[in-house]
mmCIF file of C-alpha atoms in Angstrom:
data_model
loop_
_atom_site.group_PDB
_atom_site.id
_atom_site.type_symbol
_atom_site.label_atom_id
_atom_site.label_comp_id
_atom_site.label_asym_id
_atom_site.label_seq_id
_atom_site.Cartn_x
_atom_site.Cartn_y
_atom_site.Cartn_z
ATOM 1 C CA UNK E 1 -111.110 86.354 50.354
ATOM 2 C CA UNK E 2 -108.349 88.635 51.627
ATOM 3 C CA UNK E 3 -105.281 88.506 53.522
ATOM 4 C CA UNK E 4 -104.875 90.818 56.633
ATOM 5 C CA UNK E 5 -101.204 91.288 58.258
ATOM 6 C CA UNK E 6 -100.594 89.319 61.266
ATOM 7 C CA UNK E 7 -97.947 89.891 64.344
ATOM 8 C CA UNK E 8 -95.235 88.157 62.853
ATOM 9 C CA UNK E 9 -94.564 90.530 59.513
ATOM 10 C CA UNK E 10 -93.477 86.755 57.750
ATOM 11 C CA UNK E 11 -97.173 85.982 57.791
ATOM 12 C CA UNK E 12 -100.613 86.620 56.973
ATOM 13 C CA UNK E 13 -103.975 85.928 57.644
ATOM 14 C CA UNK E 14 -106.455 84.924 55.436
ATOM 15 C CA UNK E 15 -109.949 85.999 55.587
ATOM 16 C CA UNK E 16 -113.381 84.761 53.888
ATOM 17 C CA UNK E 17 -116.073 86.038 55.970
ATOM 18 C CA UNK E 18 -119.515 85.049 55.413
ATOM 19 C CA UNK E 19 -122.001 88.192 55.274
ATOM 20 C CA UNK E 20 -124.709 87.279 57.919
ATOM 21 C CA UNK E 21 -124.732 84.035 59.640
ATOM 22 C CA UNK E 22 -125.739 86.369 62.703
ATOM 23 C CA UNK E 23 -128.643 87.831 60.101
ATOM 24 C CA UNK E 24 -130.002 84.487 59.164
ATOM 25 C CA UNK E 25 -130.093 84.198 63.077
ATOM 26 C CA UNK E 26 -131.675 87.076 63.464
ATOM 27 C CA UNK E 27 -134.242 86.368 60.460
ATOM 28 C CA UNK E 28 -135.456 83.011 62.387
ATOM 29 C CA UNK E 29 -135.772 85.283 65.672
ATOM 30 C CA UNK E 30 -138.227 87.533 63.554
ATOM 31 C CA UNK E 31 -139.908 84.482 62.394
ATOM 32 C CA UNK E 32 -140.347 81.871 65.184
ATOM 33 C CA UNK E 33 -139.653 84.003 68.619
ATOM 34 C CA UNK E 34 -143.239 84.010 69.584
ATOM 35 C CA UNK E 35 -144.152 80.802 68.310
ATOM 36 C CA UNK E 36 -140.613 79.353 70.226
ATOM 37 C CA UNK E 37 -140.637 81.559 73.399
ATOM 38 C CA UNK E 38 -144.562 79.495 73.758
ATOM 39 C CA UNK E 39 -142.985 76.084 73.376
ATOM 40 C CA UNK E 40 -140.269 76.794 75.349
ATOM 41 C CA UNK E 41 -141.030 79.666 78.352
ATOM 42 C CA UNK E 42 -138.179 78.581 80.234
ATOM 43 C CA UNK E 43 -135.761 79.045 77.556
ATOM 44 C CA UNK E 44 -133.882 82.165 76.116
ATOM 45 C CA UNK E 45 -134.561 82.360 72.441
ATOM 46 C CA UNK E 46 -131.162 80.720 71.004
ATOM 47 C CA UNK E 47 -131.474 77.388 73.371
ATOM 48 C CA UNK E 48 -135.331 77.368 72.663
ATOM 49 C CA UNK E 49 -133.881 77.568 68.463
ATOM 50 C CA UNK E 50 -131.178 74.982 68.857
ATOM 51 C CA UNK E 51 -133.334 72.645 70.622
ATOM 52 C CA UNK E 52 -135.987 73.097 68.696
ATOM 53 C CA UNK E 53 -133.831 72.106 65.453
ATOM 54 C CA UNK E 54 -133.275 69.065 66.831
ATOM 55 C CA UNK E 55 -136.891 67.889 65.734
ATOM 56 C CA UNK E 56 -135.435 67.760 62.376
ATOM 57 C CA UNK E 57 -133.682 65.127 60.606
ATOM 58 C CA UNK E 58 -130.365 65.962 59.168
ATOM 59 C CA UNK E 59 -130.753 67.455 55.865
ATOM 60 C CA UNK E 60 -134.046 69.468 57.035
ATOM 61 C CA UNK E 61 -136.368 66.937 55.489
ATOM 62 C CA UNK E 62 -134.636 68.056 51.672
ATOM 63 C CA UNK E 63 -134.859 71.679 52.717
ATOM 64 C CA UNK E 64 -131.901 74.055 51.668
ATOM 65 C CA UNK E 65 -131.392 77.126 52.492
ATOM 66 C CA UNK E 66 -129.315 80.188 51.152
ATOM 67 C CA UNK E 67 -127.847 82.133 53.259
ATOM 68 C CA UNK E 68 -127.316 85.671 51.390
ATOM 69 C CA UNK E 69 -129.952 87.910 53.025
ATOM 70 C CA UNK E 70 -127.520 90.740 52.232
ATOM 71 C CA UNK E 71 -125.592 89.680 49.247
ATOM 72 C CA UNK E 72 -122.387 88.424 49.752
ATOM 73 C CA UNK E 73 -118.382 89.137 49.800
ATOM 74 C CA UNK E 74 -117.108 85.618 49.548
ATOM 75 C CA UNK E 75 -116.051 83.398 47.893
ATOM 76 C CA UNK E 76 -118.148 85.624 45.010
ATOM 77 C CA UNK E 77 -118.479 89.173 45.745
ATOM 78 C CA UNK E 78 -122.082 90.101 44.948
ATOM 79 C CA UNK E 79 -123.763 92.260 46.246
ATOM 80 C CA UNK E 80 -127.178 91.009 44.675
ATOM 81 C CA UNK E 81 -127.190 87.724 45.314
ATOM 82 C CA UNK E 82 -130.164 86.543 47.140
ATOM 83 C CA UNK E 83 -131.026 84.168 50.007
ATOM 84 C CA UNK E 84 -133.823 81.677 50.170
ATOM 85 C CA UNK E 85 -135.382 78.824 50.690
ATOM 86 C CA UNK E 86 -134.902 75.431 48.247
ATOM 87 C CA UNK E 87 -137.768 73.004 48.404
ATOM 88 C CA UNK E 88 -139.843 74.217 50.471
ATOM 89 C CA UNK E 89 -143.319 72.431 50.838
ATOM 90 C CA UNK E 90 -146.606 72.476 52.687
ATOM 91 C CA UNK E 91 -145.323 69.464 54.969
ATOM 92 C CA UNK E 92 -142.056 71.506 56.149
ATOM 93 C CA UNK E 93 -142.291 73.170 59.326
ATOM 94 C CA UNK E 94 -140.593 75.656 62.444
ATOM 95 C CA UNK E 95 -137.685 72.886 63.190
ATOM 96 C CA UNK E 96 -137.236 72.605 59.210
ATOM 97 C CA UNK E 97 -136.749 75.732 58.448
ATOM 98 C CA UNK E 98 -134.957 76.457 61.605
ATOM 99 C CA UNK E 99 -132.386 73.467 60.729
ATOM 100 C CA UNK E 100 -131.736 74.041 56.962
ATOM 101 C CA UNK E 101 -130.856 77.444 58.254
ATOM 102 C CA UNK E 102 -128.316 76.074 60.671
ATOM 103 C CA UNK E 103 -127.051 73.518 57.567
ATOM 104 C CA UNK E 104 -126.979 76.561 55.013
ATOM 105 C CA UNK E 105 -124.562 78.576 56.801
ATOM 106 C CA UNK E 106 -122.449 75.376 57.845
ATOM 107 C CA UNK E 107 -122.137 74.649 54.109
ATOM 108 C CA UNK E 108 -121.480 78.193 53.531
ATOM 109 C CA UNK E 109 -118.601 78.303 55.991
ATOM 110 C CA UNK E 110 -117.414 74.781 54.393
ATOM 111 C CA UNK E 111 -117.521 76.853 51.171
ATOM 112 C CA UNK E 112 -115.231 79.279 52.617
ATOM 113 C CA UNK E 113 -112.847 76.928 54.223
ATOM 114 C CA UNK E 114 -112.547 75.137 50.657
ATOM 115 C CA UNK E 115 -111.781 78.407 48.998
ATOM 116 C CA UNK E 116 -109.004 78.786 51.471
ATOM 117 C CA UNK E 117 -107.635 75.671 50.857
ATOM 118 C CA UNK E 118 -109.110 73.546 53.933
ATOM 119 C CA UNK E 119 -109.367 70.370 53.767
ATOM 120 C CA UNK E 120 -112.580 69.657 54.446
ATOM 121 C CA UNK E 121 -114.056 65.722 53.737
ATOM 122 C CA UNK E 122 -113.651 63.121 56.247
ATOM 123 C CA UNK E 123 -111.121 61.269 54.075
ATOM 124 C CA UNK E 124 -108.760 64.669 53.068
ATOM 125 C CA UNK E 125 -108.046 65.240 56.964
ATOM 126 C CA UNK E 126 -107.699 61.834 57.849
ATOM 127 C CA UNK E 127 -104.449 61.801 55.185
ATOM 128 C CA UNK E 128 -103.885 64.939 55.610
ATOM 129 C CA UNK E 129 -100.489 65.393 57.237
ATOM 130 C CA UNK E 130 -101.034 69.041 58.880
ATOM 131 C CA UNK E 131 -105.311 68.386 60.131
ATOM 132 C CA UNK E 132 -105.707 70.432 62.978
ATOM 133 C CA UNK E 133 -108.963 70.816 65.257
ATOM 134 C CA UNK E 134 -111.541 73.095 63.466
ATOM 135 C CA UNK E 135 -111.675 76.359 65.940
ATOM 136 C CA UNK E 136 -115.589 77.302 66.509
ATOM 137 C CA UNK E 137 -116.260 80.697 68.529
ATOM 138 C CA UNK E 138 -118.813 82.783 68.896
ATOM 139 C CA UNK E 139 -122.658 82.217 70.482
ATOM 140 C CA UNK E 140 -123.252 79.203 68.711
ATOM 141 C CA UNK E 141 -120.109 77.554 69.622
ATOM 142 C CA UNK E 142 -122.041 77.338 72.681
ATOM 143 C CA UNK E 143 -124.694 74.918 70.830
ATOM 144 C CA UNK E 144 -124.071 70.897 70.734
ATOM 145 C CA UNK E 145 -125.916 71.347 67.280
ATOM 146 C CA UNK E 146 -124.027 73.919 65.677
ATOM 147 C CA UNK E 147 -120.814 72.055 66.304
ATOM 148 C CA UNK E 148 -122.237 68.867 65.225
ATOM 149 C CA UNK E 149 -123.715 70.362 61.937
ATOM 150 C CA UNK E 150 -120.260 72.069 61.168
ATOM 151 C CA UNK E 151 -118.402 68.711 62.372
#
């Protein structure tokens, strides 16, 4: 977490970025593109992804992933932390993996947001006085799953 110097010299901005939500992208590209660009010819690859996570049931049928392909720089700084897959059985398949994928780096973000101070359960932003919309850019803004995994 870091602060970087906005416009107005009386404030800041504060950063948390996670390492590679685009890489765990990119990691289900290298892993179900063929399979995906099959089931879905008419589709690009991130619509084919997206709708194909659909299949799965929130919570990936008990499947977690981690999200540190590359380590990580926050909230923990380390560099050799690893990324994974929890749980994973015989009977998981494409849209479960594909879906905890999504969920892990939604939960890492939610990590993130909590180490800034966000307030991030259902109940906190209902009291809270200053709850303002959650800001989502970027390809999979784009994606009615994304934002309702990170809603």
């Amino acid at each position: 977490v870091f602060n970087l110097l906005a416009p107005d010299p009386s404030k800041s901005v504060r950063a948390a970025p996670l390492t590679t939500a685009g890489g765990c992208i990119n990691l289900l590209e290298n892993l179900f593109s063929s399979f995906l660009s099959k089931e879905y010819p008419e589709l690009c690859f991130h619509d084919a992804l997206y709708l194909h996570s659909k299949e799965s049931p929130v919570g990936s049928n008990k499947l977690i992933f981690l999200p540190h392909l590359n380590g990580e720089r926050s909230p923990v700084n380390d560099p050799n932390v690893k990324g994974g897959f929890i749980g994973l059985k015989s009977s998981h398949n494409a849209s479960d993996m594909i879906r905890a994928t999504l969920e892990g780096i939604c939960f890492q973000y939610r990590w993130l947001a909590e180490t800034l101070g966000v307030k991030t359960n259902t109940k906190d932003c209902m009291d809270a006085v200053d709850s303002s919309p959650l800001l989502i850019t970027g390809g999979g803004a784009s994606s009615d799953v994304w934002r309702q995994i990170f809603a």
